[in-house]
Short mmCIF file of C-alpha atoms in Angstrom, two decimals:
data_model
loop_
_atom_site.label_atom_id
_atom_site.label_comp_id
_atom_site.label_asym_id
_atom_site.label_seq_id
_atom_site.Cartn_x
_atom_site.Cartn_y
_atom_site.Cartn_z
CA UNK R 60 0.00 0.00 0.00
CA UNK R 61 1.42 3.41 -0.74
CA UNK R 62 0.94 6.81 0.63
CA UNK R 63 -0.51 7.53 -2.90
CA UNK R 64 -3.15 5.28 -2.48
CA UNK R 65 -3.87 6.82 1.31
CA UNK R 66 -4.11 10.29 -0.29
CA UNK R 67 -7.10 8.96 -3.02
CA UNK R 68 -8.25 7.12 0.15
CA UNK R 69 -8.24 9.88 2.36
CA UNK R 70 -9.22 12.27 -0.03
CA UNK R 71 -12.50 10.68 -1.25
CA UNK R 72 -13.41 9.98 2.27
CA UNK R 73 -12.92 13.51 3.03
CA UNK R 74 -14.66 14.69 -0.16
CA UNK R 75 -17.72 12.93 0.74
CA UNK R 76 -18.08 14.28 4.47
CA UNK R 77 -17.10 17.87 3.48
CA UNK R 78 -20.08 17.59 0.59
CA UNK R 79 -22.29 16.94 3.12
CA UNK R 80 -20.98 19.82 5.16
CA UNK R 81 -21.43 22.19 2.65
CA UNK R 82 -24.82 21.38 1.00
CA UNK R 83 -25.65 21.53 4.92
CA UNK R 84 -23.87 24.55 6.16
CA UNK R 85 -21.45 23.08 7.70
CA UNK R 86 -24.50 21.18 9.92
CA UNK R 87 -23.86 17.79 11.41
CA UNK R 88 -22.56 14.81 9.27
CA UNK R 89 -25.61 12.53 9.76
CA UNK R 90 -26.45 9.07 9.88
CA UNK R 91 -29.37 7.67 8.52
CA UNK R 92 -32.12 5.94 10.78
CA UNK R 93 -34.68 5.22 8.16
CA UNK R 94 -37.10 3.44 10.87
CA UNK R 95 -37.20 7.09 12.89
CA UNK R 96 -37.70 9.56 9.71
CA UNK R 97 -41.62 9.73 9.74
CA UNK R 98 -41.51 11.37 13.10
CA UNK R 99 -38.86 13.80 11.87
CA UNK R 100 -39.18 17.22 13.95
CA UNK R 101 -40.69 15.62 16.58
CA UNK R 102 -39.82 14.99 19.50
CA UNK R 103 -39.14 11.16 20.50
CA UNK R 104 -41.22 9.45 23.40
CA UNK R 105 -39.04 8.12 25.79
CA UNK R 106 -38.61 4.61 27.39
CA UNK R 107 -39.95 4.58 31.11
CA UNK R 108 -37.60 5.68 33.85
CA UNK R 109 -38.92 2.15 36.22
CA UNK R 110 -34.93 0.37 36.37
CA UNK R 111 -33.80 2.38 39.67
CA UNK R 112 -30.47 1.71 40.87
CA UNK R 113 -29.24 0.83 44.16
CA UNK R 114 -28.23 4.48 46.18
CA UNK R 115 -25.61 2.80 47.37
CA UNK R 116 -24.44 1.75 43.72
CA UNK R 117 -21.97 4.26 42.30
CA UNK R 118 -22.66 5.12 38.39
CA UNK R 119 -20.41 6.05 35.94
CA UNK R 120 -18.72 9.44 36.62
CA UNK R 121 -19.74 8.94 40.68
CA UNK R 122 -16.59 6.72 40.58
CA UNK R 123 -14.19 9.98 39.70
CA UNK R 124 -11.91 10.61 41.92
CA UNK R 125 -13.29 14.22 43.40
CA UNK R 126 -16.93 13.85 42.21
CA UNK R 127 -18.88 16.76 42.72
CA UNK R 128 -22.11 16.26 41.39
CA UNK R 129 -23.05 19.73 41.09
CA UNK R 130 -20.96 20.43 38.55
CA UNK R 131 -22.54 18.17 35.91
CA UNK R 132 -25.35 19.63 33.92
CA UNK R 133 -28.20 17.40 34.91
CA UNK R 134 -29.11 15.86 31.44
CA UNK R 135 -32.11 14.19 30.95
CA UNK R 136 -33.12 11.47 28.01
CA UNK R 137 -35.84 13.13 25.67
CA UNK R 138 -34.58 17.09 26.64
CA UNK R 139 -34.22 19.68 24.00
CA UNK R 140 -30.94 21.68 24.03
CA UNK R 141 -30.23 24.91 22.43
CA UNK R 142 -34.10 24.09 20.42
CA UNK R 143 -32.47 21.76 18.40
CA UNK R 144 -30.92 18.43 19.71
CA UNK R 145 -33.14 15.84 21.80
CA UNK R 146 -30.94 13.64 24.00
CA UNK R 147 -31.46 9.57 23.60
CA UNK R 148 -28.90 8.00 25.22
CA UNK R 149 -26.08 8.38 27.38
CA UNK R 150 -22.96 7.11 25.39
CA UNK R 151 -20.15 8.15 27.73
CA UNK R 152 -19.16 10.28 31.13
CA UNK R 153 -15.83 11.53 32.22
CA UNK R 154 -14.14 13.55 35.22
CA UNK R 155 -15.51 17.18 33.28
CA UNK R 156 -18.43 15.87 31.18
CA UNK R 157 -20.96 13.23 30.22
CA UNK R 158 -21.60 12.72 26.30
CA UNK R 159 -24.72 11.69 24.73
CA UNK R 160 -26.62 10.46 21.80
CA UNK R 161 -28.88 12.89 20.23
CA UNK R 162 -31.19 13.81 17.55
CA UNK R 163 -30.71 16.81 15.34
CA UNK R 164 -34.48 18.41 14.62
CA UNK R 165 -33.08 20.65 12.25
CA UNK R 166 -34.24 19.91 8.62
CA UNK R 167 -36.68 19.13 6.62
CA UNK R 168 -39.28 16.10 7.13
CA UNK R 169 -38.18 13.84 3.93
CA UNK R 170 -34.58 14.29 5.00
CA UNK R 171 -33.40 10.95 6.85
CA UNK R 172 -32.27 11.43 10.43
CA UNK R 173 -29.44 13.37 12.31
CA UNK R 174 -27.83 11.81 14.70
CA UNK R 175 -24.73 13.30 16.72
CA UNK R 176 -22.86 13.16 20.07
CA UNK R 177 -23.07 15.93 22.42
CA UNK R 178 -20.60 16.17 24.95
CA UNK R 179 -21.50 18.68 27.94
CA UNK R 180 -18.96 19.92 29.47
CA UNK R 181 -18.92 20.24 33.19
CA UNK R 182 -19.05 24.48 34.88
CA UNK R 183 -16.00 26.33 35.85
CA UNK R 184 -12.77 25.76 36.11
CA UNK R 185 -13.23 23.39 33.72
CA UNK R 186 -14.84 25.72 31.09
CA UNK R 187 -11.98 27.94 30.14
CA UNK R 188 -10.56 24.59 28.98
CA UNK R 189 -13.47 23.46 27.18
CA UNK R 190 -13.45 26.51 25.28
CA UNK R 191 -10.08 25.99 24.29
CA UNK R 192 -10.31 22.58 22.81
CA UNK R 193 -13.08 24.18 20.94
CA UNK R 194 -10.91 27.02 19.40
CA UNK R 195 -8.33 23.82 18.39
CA UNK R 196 -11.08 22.00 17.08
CA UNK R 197 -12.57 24.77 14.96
CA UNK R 198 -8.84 25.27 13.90
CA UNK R 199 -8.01 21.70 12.48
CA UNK R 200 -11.63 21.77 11.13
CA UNK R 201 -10.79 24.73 8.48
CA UNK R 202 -7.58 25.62 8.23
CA UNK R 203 -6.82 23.00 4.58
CA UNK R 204 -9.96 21.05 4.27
CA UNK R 205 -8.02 19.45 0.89
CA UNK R 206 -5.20 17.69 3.19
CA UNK R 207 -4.67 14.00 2.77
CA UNK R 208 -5.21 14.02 6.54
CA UNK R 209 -8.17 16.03 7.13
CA UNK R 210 -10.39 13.30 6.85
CA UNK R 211 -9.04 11.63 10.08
CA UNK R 212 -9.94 13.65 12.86
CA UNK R 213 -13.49 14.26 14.62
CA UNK R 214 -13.57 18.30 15.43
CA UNK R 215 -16.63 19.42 16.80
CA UNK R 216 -19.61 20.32 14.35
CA UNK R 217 -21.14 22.43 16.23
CA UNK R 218 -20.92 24.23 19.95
CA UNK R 219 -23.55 26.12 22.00
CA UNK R 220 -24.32 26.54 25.90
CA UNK R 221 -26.59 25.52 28.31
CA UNK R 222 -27.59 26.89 31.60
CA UNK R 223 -27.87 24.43 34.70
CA UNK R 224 -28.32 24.95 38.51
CA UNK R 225 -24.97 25.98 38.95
CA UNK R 226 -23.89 27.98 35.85
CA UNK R 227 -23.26 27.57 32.13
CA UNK R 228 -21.92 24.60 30.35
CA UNK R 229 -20.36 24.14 27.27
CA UNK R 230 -22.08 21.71 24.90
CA UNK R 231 -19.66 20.47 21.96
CA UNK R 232 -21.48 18.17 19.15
CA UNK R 233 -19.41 15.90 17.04
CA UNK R 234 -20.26 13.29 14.56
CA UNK R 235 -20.53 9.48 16.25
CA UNK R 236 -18.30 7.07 16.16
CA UNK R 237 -18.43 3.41 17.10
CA UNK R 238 -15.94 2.73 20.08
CA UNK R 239 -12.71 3.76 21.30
CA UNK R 240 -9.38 2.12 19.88
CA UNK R 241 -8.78 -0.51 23.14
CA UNK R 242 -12.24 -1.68 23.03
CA UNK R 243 -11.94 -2.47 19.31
CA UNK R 244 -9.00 -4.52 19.95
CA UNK R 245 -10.76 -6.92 22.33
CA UNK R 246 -13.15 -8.25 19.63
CA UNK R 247 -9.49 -9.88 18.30
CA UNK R 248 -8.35 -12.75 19.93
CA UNK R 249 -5.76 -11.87 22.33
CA UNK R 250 -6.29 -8.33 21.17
CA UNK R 251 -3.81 -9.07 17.95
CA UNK R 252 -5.46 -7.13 14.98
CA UNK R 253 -4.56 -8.49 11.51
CA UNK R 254 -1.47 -6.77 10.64
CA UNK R 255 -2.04 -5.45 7.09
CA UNK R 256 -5.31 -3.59 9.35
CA UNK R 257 -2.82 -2.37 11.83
CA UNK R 258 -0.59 -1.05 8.85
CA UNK R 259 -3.49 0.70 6.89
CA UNK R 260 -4.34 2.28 10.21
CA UNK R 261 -0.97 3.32 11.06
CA UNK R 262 -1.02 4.82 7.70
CA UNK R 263 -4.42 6.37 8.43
CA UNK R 264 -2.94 7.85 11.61
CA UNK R 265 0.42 9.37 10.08
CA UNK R 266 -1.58 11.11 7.69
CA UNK R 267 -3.26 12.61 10.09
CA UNK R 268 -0.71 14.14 12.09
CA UNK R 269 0.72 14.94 8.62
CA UNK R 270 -2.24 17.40 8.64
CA UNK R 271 -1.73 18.26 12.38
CA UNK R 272 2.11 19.29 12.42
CA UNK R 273 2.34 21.02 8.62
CA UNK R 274 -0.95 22.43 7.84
CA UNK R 275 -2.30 23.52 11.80
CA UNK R 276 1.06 23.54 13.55
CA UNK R 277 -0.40 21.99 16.31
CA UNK R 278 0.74 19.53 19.08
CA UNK R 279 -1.92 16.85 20.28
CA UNK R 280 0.59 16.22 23.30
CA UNK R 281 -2.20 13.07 24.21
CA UNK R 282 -2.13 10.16 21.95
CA UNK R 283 -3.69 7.04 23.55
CA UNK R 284 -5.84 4.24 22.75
CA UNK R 285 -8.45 6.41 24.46
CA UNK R 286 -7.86 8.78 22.12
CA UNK R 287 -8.14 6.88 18.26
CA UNK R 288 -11.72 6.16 18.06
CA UNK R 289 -13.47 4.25 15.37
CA UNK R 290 -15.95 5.15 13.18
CA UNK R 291 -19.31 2.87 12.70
CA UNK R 292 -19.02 0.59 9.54
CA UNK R 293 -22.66 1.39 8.20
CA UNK R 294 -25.07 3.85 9.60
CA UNK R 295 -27.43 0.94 10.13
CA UNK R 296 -25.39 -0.14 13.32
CA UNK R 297 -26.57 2.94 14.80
CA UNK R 298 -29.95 3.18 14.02
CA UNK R 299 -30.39 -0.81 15.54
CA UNK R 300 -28.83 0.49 18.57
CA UNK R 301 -30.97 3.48 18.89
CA UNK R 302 -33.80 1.36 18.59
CA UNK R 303 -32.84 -1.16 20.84
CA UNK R 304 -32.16 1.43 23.75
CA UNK R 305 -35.44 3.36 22.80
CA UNK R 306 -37.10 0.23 23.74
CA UNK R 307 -35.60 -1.24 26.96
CA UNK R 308 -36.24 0.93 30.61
CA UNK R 309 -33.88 3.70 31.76
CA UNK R 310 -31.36 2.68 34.20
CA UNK R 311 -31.20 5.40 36.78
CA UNK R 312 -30.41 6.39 40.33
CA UNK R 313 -31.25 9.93 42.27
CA UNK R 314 -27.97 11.38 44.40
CA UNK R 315 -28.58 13.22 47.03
CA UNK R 316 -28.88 16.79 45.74
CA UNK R 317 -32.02 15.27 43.21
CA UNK R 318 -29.41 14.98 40.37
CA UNK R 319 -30.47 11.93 37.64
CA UNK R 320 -27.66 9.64 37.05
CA UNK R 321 -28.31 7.41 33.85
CA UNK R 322 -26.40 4.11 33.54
CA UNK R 323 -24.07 4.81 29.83
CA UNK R 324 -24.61 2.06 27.23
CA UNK R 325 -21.89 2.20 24.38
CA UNK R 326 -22.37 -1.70 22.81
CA UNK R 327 -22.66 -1.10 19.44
CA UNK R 328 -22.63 -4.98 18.90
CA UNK R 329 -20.32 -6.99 16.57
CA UNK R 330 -18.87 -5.61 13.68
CA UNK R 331 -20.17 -6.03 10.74
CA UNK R 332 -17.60 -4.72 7.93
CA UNK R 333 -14.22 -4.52 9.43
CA UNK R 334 -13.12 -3.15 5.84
CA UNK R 335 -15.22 0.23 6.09
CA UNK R 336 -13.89 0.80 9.89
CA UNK R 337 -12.10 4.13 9.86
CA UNK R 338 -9.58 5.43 12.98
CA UNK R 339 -9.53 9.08 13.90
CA UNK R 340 -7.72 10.72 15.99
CA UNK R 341 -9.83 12.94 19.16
CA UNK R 342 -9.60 14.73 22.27
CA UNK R 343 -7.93 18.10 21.75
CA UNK R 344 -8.11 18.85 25.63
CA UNK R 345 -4.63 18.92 25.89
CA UNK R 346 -3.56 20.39 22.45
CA UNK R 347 -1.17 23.12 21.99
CA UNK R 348 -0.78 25.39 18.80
CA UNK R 349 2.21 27.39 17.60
CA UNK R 350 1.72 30.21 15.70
CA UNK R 351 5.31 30.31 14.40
CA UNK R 352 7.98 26.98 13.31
CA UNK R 353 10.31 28.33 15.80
CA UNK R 354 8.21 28.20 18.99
CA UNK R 355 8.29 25.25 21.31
CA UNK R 356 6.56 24.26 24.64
CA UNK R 357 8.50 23.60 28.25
CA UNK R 358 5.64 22.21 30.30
CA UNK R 359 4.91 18.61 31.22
CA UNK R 360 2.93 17.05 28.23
CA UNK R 361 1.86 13.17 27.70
CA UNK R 362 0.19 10.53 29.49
CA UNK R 363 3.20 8.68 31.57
CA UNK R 364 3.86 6.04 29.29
CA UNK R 365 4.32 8.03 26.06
CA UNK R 366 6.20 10.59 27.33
CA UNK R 367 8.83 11.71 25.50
CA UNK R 368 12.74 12.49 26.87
CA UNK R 369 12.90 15.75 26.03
CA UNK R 370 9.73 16.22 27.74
CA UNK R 371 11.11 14.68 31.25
CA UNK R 372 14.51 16.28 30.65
CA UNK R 373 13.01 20.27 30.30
CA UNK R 374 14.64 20.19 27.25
CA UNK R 375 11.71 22.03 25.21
CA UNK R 376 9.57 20.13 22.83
CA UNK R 377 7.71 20.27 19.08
CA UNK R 378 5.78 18.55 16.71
CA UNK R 379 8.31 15.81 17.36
CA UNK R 380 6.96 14.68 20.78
CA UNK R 381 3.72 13.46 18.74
CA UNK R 382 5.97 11.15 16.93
CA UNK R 383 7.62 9.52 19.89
CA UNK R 384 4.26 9.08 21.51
CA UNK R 385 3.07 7.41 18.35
CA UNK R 386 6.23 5.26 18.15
CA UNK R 387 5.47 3.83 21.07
CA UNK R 388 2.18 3.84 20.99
CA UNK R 389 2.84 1.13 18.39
CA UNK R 390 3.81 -1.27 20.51
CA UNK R 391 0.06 -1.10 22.13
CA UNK R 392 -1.50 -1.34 18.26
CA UNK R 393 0.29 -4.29 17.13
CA UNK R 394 1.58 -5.99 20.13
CA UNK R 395 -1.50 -5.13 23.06
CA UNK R 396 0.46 -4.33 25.14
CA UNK R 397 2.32 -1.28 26.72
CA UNK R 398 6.17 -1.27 26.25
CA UNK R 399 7.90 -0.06 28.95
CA UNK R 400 7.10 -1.83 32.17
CA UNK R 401 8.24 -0.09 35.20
CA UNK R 402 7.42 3.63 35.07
CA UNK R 403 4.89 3.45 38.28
CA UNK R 404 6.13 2.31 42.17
CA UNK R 405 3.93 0.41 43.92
CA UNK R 406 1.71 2.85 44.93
CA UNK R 407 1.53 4.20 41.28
CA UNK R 408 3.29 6.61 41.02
CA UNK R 409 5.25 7.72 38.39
CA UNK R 410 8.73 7.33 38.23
CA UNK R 411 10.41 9.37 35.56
CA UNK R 412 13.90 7.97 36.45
CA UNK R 413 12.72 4.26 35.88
CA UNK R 414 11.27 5.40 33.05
CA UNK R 415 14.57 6.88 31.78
CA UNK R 416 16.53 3.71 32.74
CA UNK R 417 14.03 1.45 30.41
CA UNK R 418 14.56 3.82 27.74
CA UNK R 419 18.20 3.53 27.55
CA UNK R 420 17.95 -0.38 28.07
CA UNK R 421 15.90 -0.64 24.88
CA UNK R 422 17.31 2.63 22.91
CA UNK R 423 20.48 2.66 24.17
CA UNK R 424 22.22 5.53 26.29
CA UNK R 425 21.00 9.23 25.11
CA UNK R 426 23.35 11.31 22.75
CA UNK R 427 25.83 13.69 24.58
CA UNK R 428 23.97 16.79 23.08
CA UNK R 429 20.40 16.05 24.97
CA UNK R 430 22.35 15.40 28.25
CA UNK R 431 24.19 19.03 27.43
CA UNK R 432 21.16 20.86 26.81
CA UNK R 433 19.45 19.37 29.81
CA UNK R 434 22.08 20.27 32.20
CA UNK R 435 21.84 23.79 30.37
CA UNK R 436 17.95 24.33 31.06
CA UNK R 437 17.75 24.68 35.04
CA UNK R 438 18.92 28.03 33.97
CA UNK R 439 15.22 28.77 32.79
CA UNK R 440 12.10 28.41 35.09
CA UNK R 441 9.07 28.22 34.00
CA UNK R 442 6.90 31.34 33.72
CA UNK R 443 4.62 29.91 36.24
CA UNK R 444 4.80 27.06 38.23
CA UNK R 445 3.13 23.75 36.94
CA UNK R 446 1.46 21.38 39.59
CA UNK R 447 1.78 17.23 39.79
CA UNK R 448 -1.17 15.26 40.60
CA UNK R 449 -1.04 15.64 44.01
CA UNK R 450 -1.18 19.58 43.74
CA UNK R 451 2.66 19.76 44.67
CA UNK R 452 4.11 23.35 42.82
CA UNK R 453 7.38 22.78 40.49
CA UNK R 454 8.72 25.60 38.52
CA UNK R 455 11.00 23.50 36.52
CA UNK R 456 11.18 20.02 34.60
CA UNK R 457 13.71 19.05 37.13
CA UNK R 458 11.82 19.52 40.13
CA UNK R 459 8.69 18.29 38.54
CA UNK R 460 10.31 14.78 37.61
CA UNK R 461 12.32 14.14 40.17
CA UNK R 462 15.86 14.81 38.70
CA UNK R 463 18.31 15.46 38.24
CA UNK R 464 18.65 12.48 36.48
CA UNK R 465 22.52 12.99 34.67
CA UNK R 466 25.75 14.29 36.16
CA UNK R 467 28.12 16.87 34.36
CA UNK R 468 30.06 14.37 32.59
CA UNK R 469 26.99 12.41 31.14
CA UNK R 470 26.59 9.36 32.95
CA UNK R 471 22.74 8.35 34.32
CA UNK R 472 22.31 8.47 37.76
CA UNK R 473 20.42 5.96 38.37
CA UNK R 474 21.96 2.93 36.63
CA UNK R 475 20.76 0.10 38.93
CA UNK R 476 17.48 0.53 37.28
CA UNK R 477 17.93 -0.16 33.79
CA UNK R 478 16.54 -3.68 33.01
CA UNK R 479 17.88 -6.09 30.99
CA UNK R 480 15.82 -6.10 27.94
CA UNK R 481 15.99 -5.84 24.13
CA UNK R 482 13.90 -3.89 21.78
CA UNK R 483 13.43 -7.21 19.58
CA UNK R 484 11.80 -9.39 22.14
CA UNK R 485 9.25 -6.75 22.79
CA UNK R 486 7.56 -8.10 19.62
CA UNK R 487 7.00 -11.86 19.81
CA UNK R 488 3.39 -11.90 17.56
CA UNK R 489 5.66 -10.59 14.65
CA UNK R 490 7.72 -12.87 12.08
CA UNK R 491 11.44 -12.58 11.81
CA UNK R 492 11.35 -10.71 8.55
CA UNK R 493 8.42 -8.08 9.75
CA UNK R 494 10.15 -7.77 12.79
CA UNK R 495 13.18 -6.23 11.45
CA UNK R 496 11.15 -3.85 9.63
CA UNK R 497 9.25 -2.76 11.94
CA UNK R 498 12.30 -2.11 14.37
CA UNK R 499 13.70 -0.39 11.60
CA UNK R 500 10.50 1.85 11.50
CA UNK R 501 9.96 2.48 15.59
CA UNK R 502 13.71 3.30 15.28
CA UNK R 503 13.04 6.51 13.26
CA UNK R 504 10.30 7.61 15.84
CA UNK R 505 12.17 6.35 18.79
CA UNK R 506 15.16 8.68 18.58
CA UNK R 507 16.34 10.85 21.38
CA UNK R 508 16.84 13.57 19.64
CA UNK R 509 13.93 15.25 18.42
CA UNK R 510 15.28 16.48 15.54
CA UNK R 511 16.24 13.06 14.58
CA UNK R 512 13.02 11.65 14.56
CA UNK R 513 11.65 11.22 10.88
CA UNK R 514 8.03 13.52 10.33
CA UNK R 515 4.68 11.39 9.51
CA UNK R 516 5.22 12.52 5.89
CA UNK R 517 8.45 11.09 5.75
CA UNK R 518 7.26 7.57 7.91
CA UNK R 519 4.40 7.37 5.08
CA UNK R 520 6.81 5.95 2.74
CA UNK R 521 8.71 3.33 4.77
CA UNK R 522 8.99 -0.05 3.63
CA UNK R 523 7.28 -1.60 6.61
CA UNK R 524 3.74 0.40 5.85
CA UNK R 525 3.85 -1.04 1.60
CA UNK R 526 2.07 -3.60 1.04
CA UNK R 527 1.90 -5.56 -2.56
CA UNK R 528 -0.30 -4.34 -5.24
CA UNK R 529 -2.78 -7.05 -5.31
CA UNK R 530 -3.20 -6.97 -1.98
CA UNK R 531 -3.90 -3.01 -1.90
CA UNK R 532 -7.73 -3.30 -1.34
CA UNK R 533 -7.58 -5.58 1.70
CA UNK R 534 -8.60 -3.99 4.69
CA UNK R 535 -8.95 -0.62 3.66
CA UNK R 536 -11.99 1.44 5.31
CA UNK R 537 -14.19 2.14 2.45
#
């Protein structure tokens, strides 16, 4: 498969959607639920509210550590937001928000449904952020709507507000999508997904941060499986779910301040085409854009286990720490399971000087340069001081990770923790031959120096991500 192929791929997916868009303006991407159109700008009777819950049974986003349920916006199945979407079904919660399935009124009566997800976001603090991930969003969404790569993102379609009990939230709607990437995986025995479906979606997911880096010059700083979604194979799966939930009681429970708590239900059943499956990349929570090619960010960035070196060492980081978190973020798609082993103590904590040690055991020891510019950054402090998880104050990289990690003439500091492993026996599901070539691909992501590490343009055309002609079709989301 070549990246010529992904860019016809890509583009007619893209061409498609952005159609749609347009002949819309710019309204939701919709599926189609036949079986619901004659009752089109109507709204839906609900399913009775008679499964009650146990008080003493926590429900989804009770379990969060901090739960306060006065800041969620107390959504109710069958309500009309902003006079135009009626919630179904709750999809999904979180620590800020809860997300939804809902129906989009607007249109005319022969048009087949609208169906989107609403996330709504929880009140302050939280809302400053929300509206920032919005301003992202709305900034992948048109800055080149012709990139290759455009296609493989979900921003938001639309954004409006909503006044609860306690204040304003921020709704954000987005086009559905089936499941997230680590629940996909467990329909595959042992989690192993076919590898020529691994490599078109690694191919998928390079063009999109193709897009990302070059055309929006922005950082996602927080890829995870949590964070490549899938999209639903045929609208049909969506509309038999709909039905299905529209049919059964609502699971429910009242807290103690009168606040509904519906039970999420996000089984979308088997699936039915794995060949029209598309990944896309979400969750711009965390994203940073640079206006200019020579900026760079200094805070802490990435989930633990995809952090990248520069990152821990303060050394100041790009577009580049995207591709180390995707390099090893491969070892989750293709092996499923994480690759470095010892970044948390006991308790859970993280431990950036393990994580260091493993590093060097399976990438060898770090370049003389990155030590030199580490040992060169306590110099600068951050503008303002950035907090851990347990609210402790750093106001550098080396406070905030627990270094420092190198002395002055380069050696680690910590040598009794580096394992004895090999990058090659990470990867016992692959054959000899792929094995090499994959190495030989994670090795151009996987380099310490940033400016070392190949772009997603340039990882498009490695020899591991080809596949033969006549097998070109196989697999490929259509």
């Amino acid at each position: 498969m070549s990246a010529n192929y992904l860019v016809s791929t890509a583009r007619f997916i893209h061409t498609r959607h952005h159609l749609e868009r347009l002949s819309r303006m710019k309204s939701i991407r919709h599926v189609m639920m036949r079986s619901l159109t004659p009752l089109r700008r109507q709204l839906l009777p609900m399913p009775p509210r008679e499964a009650l819950l146990p008080q003493d049974e926590l429900v989804d986003e009770e379990i969060c550590p901090g739960y306060d349920s006065t800041k969620f916006y107390p959504a109710n199945p069958g309500e009309l937001l902003a006079n135009r979407y009626q919630i179904l079904v709750k999809v999904g919660w979180g620590t800020s928000s809860t997300v939804w399935l809902a129906r989009d009124m607007r249109g005319h009566e022969e048009e087949p449904e609208s169906v989107v997800t609403l996330k709504i976001t929880n009140t302050n603090p939280n809302q400053d952020a929300a509206q920032d991930e919005c301003q992202i969003e709305d900034h992948i969404a048109n800055t080149d709507p012709s990139h290759r790569g455009y296609a493989l993102f979900r921003p938001n379609v639309d954004s409006f507000e909503v006044t609860g009990p306690k204040g304003s939230h921020l709704c954000l709607a987005y086009e559905p999508m089936r499941e997230p990437f680590w629940h996909f995986q467990r329909r595959f025995t042992d989690r192993l997904i076919p590898l020529p479906i691994i490599k078109t979606y690694i191919l998928f997911l390079l063009a999109g941060l193709d897009y990302l880096h070059t055309g929006c010059r922005v950082v996602h700083t927080d890829l995870k499986l949590e964070n490549i979604m899938v999209s639903f194979e045929d609208p049909s799966v969506l509309g038999d779910f709909l039905n299905s939930q529209l049919d059964q009681p609502i699971q429910y429970k009242i807290d103690s301040t009168g606040r509904y708590i519906y039970r999420s239900h996000s089984d979308f059943g088997s699936v039915r085409n794995i060949r029209r499956i598309l990944p896309k990349i979400v969750d711009f929570g965390g994203s940073i854009k640079f206006d200019r090619e020579e900026e760079w960010g200094i805070y802490p960035i990435q989930p633990d286990h995809y952090r990248a070196p520069e990152v821990i060492l303060g050394c100041g980081w790009k577009t580049s720490a995207d591709i180390w978190n995707l390099g090893i973020l491969l070892w989750d798609l293709i092996q499923g399971e994480e690759l470095f082993c010892q970044i948390h103590d006991t308790q859970g904590n993280y431990q950036a000087k393990a994580h260091l040690a493993e590093m060097i055991a399976l990438l060898g020891h770090p370049p003389p340069e990155l030590v030199t510019t580490f040992h060169s950054m306590p110099e600068y402090q951050w503008p303002e001081p950035a907090k851990t998880a347990d609210g402790e104050a750093y106001d550098s990289a080396e406070q905030y990770f627990g270094g420092p990690f190198f002395d002055h003439n380069g050696k680690f500091l910590h040598e009794d923790l580096i394992p004895d492993r090999n990058l090659a026996d990470t990867l016992p599901s692959l054959e000899e031959t792929e094995r090499e070539s994959f190495l030989s691909f994670a090795k151009m992501m996987l380099a310490w120096l940033p400016e070392e590490r190949k772009t997603a343009r340039e990882l498009m055309e490695h020899p591991f991500l080809q596949r033969p002609k006549k097998h070109r079709n196989d697999f490929i989301p259509r």
